[in-house]
Tab-separated table of C-alpha atoms in Angstrom:
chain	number	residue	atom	x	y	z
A	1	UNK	CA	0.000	0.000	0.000
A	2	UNK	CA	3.041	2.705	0.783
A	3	UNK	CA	4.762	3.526	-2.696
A	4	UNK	CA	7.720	5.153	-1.371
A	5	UNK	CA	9.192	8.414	0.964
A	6	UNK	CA	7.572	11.136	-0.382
A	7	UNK	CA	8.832	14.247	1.721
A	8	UNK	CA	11.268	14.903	4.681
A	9	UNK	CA	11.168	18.255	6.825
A	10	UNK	CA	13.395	19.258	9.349
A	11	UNK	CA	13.734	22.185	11.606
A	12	UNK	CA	16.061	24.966	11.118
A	13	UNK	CA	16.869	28.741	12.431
A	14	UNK	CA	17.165	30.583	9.501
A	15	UNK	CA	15.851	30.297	5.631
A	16	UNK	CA	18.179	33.044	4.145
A	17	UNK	CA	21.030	30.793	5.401
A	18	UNK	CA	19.447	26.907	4.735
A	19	UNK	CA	18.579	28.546	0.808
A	20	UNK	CA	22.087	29.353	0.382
A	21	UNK	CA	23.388	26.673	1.516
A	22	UNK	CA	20.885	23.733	0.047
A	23	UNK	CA	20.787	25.657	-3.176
A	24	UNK	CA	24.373	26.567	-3.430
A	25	UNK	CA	26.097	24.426	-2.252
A	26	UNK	CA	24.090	21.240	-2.218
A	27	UNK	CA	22.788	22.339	-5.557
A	28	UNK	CA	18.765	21.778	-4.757
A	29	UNK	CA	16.083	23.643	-6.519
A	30	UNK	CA	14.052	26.125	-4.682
A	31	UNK	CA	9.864	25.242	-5.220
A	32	UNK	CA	8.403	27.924	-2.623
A	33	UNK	CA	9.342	29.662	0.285
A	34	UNK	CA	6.607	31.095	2.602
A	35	UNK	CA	7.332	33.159	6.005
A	36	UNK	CA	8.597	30.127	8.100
A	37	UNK	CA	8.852	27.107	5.838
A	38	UNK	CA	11.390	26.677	2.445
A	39	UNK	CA	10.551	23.848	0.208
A	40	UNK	CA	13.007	22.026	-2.502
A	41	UNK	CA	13.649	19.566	-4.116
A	42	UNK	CA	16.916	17.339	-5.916
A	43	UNK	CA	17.409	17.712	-9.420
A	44	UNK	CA	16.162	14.757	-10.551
A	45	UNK	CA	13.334	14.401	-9.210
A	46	UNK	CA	9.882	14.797	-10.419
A	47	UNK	CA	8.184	15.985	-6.816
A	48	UNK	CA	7.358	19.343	-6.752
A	49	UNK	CA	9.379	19.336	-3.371
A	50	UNK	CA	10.794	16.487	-1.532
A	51	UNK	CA	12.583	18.040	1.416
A	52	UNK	CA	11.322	20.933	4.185
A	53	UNK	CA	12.846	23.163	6.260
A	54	UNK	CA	10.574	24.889	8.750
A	55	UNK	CA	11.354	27.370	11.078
A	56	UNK	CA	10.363	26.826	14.733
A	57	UNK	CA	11.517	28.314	18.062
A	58	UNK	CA	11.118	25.099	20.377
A	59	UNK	CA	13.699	23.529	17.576
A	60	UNK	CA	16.926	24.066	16.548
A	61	UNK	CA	17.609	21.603	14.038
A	62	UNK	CA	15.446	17.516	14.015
A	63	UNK	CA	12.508	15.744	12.640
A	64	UNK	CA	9.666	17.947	11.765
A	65	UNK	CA	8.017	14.882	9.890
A	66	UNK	CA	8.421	12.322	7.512
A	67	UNK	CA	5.641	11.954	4.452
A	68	UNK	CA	4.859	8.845	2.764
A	69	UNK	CA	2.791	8.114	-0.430
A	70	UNK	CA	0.038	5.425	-0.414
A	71	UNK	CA	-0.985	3.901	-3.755
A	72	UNK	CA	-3.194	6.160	-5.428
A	73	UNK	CA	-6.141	3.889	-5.704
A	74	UNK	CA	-5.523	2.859	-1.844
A	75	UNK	CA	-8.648	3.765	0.901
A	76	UNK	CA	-6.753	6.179	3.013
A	77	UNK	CA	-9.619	5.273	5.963
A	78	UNK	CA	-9.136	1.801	5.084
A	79	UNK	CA	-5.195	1.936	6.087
A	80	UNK	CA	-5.797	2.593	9.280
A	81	UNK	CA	-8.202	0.128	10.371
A	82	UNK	CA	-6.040	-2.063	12.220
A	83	UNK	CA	-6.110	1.003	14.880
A	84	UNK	CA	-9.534	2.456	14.496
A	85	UNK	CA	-11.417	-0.308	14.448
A	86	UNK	CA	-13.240	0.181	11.459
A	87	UNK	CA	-13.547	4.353	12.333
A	88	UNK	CA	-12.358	7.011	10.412
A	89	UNK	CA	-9.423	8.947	10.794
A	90	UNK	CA	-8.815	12.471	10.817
A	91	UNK	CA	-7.730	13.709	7.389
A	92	UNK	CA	-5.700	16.882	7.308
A	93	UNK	CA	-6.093	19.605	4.526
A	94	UNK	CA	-2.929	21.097	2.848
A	95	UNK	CA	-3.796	24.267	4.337
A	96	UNK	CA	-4.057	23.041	8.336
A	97	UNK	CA	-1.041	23.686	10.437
A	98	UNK	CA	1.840	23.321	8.338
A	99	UNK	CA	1.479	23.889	4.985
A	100	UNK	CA	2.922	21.485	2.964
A	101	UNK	CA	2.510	23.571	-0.799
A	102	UNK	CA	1.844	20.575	-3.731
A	103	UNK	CA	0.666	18.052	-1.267
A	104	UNK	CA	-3.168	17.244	-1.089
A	105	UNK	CA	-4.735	16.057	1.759
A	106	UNK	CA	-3.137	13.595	4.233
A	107	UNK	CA	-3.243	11.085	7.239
A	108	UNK	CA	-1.190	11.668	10.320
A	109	UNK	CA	-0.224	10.258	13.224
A	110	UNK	CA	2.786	9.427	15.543
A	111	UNK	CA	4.662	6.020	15.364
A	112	UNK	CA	4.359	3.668	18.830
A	113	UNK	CA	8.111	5.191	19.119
A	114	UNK	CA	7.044	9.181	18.798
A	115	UNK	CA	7.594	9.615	14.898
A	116	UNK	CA	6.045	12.310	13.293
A	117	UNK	CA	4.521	10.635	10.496
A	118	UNK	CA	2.431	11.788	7.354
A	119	UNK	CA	0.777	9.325	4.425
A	120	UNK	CA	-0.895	11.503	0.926
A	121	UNK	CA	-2.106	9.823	-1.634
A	122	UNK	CA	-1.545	12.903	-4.183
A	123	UNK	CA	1.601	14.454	-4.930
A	124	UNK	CA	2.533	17.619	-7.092
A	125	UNK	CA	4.716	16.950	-10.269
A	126	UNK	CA	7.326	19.428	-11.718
A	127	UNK	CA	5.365	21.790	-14.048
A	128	UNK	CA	6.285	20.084	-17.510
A	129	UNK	CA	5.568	22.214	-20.404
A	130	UNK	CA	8.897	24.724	-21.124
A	131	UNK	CA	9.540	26.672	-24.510
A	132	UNK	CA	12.573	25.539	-25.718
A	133	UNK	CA	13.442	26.038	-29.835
A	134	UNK	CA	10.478	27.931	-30.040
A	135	UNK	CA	8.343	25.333	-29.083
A	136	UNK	CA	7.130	24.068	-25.866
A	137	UNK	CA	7.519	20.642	-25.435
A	138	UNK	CA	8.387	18.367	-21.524
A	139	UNK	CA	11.468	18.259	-20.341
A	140	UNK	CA	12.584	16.341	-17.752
A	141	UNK	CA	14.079	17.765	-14.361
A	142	UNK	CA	17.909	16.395	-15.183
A	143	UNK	CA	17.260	18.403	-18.540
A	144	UNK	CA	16.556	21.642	-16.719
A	145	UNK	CA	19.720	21.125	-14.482
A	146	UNK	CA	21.418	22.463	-18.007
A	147	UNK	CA	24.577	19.839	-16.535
A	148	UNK	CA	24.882	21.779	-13.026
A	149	UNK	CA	25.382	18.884	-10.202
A	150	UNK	CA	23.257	18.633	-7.076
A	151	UNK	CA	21.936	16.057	-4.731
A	152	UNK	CA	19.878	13.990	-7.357
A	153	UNK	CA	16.992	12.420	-5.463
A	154	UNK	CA	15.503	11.761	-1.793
A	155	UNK	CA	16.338	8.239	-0.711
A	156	UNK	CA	16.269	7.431	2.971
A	157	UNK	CA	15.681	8.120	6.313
A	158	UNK	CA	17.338	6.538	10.006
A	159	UNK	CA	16.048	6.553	12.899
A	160	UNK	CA	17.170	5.298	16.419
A	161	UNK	CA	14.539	3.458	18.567
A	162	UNK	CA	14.632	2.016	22.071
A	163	UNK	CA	13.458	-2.251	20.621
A	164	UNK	CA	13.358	-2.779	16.776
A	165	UNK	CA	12.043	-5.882	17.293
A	166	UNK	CA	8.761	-4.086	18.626
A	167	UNK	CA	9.163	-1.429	16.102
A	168	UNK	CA	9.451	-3.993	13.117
A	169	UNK	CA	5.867	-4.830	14.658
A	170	UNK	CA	4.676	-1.522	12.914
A	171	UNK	CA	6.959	-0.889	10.271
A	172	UNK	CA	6.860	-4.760	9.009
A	173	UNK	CA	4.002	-6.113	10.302
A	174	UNK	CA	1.466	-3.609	10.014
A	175	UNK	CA	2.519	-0.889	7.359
A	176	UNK	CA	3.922	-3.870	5.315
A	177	UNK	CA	7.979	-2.758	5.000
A	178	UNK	CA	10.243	-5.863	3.480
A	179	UNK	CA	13.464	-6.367	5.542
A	180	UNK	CA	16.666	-6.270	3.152
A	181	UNK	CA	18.898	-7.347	5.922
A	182	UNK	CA	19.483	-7.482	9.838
A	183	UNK	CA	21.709	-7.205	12.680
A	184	UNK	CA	21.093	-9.943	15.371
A	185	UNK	CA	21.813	-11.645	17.882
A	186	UNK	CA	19.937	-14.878	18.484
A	187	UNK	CA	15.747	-13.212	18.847
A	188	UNK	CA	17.024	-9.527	19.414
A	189	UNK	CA	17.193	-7.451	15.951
A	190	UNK	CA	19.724	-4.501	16.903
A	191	UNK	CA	19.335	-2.769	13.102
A	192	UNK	CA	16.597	-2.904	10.319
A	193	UNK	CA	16.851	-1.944	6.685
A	194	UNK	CA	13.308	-1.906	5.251
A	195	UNK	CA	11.902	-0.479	2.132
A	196	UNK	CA	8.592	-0.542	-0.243
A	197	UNK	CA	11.071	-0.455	-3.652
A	198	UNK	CA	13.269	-2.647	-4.781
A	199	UNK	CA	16.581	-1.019	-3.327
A	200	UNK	CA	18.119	-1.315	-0.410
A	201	UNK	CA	16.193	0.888	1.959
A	202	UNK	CA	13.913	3.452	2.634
A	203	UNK	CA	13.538	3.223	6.450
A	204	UNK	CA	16.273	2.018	8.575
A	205	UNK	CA	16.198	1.432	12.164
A	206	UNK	CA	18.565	1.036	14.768
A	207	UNK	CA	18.744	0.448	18.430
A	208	UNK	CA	19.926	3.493	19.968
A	209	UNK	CA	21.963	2.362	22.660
A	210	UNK	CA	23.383	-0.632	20.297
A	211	UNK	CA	26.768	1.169	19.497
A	212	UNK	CA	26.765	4.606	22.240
A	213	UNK	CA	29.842	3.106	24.195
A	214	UNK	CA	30.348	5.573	27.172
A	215	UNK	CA	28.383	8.600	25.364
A	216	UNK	CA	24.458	8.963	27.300
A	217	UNK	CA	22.078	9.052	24.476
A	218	UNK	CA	18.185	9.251	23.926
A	219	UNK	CA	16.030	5.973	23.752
A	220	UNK	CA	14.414	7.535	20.318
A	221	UNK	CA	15.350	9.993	17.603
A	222	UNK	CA	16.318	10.916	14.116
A	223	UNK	CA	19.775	10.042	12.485
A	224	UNK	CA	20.001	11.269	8.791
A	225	UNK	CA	17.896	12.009	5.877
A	226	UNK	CA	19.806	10.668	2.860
A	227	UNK	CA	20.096	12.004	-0.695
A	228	UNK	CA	21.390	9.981	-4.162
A	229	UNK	CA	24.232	10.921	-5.680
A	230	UNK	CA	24.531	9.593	-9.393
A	231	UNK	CA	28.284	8.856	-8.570
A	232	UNK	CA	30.714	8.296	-6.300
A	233	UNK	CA	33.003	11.180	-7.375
A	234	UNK	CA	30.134	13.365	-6.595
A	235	UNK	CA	31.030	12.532	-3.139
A	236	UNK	CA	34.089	14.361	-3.925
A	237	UNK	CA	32.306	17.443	-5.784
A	238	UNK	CA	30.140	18.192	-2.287
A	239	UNK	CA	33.100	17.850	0.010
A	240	UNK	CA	34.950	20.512	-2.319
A	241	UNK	CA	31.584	22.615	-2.683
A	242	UNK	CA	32.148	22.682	1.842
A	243	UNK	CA	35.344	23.302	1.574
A	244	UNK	CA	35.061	26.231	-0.921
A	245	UNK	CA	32.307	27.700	1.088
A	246	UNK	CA	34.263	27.635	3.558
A	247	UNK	CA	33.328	25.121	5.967
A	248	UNK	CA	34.812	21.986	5.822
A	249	UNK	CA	34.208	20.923	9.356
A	250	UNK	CA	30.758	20.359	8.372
A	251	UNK	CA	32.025	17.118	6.638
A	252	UNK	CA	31.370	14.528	9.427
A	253	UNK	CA	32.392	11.149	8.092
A	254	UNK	CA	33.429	9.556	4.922
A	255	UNK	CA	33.648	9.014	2.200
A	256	UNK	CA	33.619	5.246	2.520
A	257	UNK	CA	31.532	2.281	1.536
A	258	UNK	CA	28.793	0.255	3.374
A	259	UNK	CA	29.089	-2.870	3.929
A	260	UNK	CA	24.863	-3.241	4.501
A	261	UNK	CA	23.452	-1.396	1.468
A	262	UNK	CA	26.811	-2.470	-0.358
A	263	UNK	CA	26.421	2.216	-0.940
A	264	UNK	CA	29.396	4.601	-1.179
A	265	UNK	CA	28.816	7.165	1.487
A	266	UNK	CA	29.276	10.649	2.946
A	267	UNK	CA	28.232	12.629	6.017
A	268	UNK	CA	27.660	16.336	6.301
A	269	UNK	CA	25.871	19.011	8.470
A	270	UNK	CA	23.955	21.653	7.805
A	271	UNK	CA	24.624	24.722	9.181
A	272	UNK	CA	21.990	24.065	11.859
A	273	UNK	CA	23.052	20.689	13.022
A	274	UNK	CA	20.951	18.016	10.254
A	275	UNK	CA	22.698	15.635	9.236
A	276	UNK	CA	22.435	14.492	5.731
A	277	UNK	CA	24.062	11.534	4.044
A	278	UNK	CA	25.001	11.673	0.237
A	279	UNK	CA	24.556	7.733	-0.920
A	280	UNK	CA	25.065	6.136	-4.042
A	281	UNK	CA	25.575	2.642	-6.224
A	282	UNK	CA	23.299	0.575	-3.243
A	283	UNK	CA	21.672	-2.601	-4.902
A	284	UNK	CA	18.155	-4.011	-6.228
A	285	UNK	CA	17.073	-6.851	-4.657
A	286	UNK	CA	13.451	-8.306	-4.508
A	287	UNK	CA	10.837	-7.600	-1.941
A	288	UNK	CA	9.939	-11.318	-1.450
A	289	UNK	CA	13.537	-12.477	-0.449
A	290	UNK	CA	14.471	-13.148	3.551
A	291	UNK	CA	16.970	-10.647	4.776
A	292	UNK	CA	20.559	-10.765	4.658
A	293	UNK	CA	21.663	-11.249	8.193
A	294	UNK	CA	24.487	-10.248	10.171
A	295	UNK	CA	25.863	-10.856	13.667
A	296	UNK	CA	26.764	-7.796	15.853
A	297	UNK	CA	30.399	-8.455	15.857
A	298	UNK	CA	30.479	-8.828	11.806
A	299	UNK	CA	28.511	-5.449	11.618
A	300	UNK	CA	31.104	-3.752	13.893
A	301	UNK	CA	33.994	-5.039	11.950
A	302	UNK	CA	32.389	-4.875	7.855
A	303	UNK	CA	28.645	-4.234	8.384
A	304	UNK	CA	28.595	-0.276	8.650
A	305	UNK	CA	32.599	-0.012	6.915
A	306	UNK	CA	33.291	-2.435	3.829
A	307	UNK	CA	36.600	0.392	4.006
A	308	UNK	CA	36.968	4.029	5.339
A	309	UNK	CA	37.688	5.238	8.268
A	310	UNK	CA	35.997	4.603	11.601
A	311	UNK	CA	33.240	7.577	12.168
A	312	UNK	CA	33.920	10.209	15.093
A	313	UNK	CA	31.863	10.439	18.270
A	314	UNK	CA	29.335	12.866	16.904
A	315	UNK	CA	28.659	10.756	13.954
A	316	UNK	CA	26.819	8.532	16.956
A	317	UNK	CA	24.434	12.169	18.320
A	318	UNK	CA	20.743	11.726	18.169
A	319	UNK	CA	18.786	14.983	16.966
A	320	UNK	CA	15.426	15.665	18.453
A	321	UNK	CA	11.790	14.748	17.021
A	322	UNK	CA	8.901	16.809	16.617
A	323	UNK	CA	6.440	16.419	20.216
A	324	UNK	CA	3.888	18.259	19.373
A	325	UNK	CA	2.588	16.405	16.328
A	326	UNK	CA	-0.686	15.053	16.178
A	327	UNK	CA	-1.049	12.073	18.601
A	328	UNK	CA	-4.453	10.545	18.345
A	329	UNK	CA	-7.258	9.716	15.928
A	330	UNK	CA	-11.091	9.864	17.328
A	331	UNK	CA	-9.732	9.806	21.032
A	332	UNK	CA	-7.816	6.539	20.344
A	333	UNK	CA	-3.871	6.870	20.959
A	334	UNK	CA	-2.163	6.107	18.218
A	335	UNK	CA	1.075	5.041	19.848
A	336	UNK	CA	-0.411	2.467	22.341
A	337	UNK	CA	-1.942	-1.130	21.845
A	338	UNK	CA	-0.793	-4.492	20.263
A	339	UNK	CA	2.178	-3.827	18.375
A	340	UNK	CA	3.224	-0.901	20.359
């Protein structure tokens, strides 16, 4: 029933500064920008807008919400049945709350581990028609980037959670996610990669106190938002795009390779503290196929590097979720009962 990640948005402090630098430097295009939100998108993609950044005073940087897109000939009361028993949910208007421009109307509710989460069934597209040789025929987004390199296309989100194995109970079970592959050890699943397409993720979970060492960290919260890269030597375009804007301690770790997701990597911050991951060259796999599985130890030692360096302490930070999203549906909490 879920097609894919439709939208991310994150908080941030200041729009004149997150347009320079996702447009500049992380070459994004800019769809809209209102008086507290700035929406873009990658430059191949076909989304009018795929990420948002949203001022907010309670937040300096985190999880505003993540969007999904159900099928479009899906029952959007139907979905949530399993919860409602059979009742209706609330279904949120573009123009409630935050505005989400391009987006039609939309479930939402929070995860049994305090996600923000959002599922449309309608999407904007680009606007196709453009005159070009005195005509006006479609062109497609990678077209209009006239050759200019930027992150390409939304792929991923990670999250940290206190159990997977009761989180898998809503991701798996009940929203239907396939598991590409595993960290365990004997019943206890430490990480999760999931996904609805044929890749190898769109959700990943991760215990969050599976790898903190001596560092004190939150039971729950949001890792990275990754973008595609169409190569691996874009990896090196970005970190010299920091670097000439003069910030190359916002490079966090990498470039490497994964040994889950089989991707070539790299970390970076935003100015306000987001972390995004630029990923390329992961596989295609079927849906249908049992997960690949690996034991704590072999994820410490190949899992997370295949090569690179180890990643520094702050790699391991948790950023902060969204609280005050909506949290129940006809009086009925939405993150309590059988499977969390």
């Amino acid at each position: 029933m879920i097609e894919r990640l439709a939208h991310v948005v994150l908080f941030v402090t200041n729009l004149d500064l997150a347009e320079e630098f996702y447009c500049e430097v992380l070459g994004m295009v800019c769809k809209d920008r209102t008086s507290n939100a700035l929406y873009l998108r990658g430059y191949g993609e076909y989304d009018s807008w795929t990420l948002g950044l949203v001022v907010d005073p309670t937040y300096r940087n985190g999880l505003h919400h993540l969007s999904f897109r159900i099928k479009k000939d899906s029952d959007l009361w139907k979905m949530w049945n399993f919860k409602t028993e059979g009742e209706s949910p609330e279904i949120y208007s573009k123009e409630e709350e935050f505005e989400c421009s391009g987006v039609g109307d939309s479930i939402r509710l929070t995860s049994p581990d305090g996600f923000p989460l959002e599922f449309v069934d309608k999407v904007a597209e680009i606007d196709w028609p453009e005159a070009t040789g005195g005509i006006s025929v479609p062109i497609h987004p990678r077209r209009r980037a006239r050759s200019k390199r930027g992150l390409w296309k939304l792929d991923h989100v990670n999250l940290r959670v206190p159990d997977v194995n009761r989180s898998l109970a809503f991701w798996r079970d009940m929203l239907g996610f396939s598991v590409s592959e595993w960290v365990k050890d004997g019943d206890k699943v430490w990480a999760a990669w999931l996904r609805r397409r044929r890749v190898s993720h769109d959700v990943a979970l991760a215990w969050s106190q599976a790898w903190a060492d001596s560092i004190s960290l939150p039971q729950m919260g949001f890792h990275h938002v990754a973008f595609l890269v169409e190569t691996p030597q874009d990896l090196l375009l970005f970190a010299d795009r920091l670097a000439d804007w003069g910030c190359p301690h916002l490079i966090e770790f990498g470039p490497g390779r994964h040994g889950i997701s089989d991707a070539y990597f790299l970390y970076i911050r935003d100015p306000f503290g987001n972390r995004i991951e630029l990923f390329c060259l992961d596989y295609e796999r079927d849906l249908d196929l049992p997960p690949i599985e690996w034991s704590p130890e072999a994820y410490k030692e190949r899992g997370l590097l295949w090569w690179g360096k180890n990643p520094p302490a702050e790699w391991r930070e948790i950023l902060p979720v969204n609280s005050s999203w909506v949290r129940s549906i006809k009086g009925k909490t939405l993150s309590e009962g059988e499977g969390g």
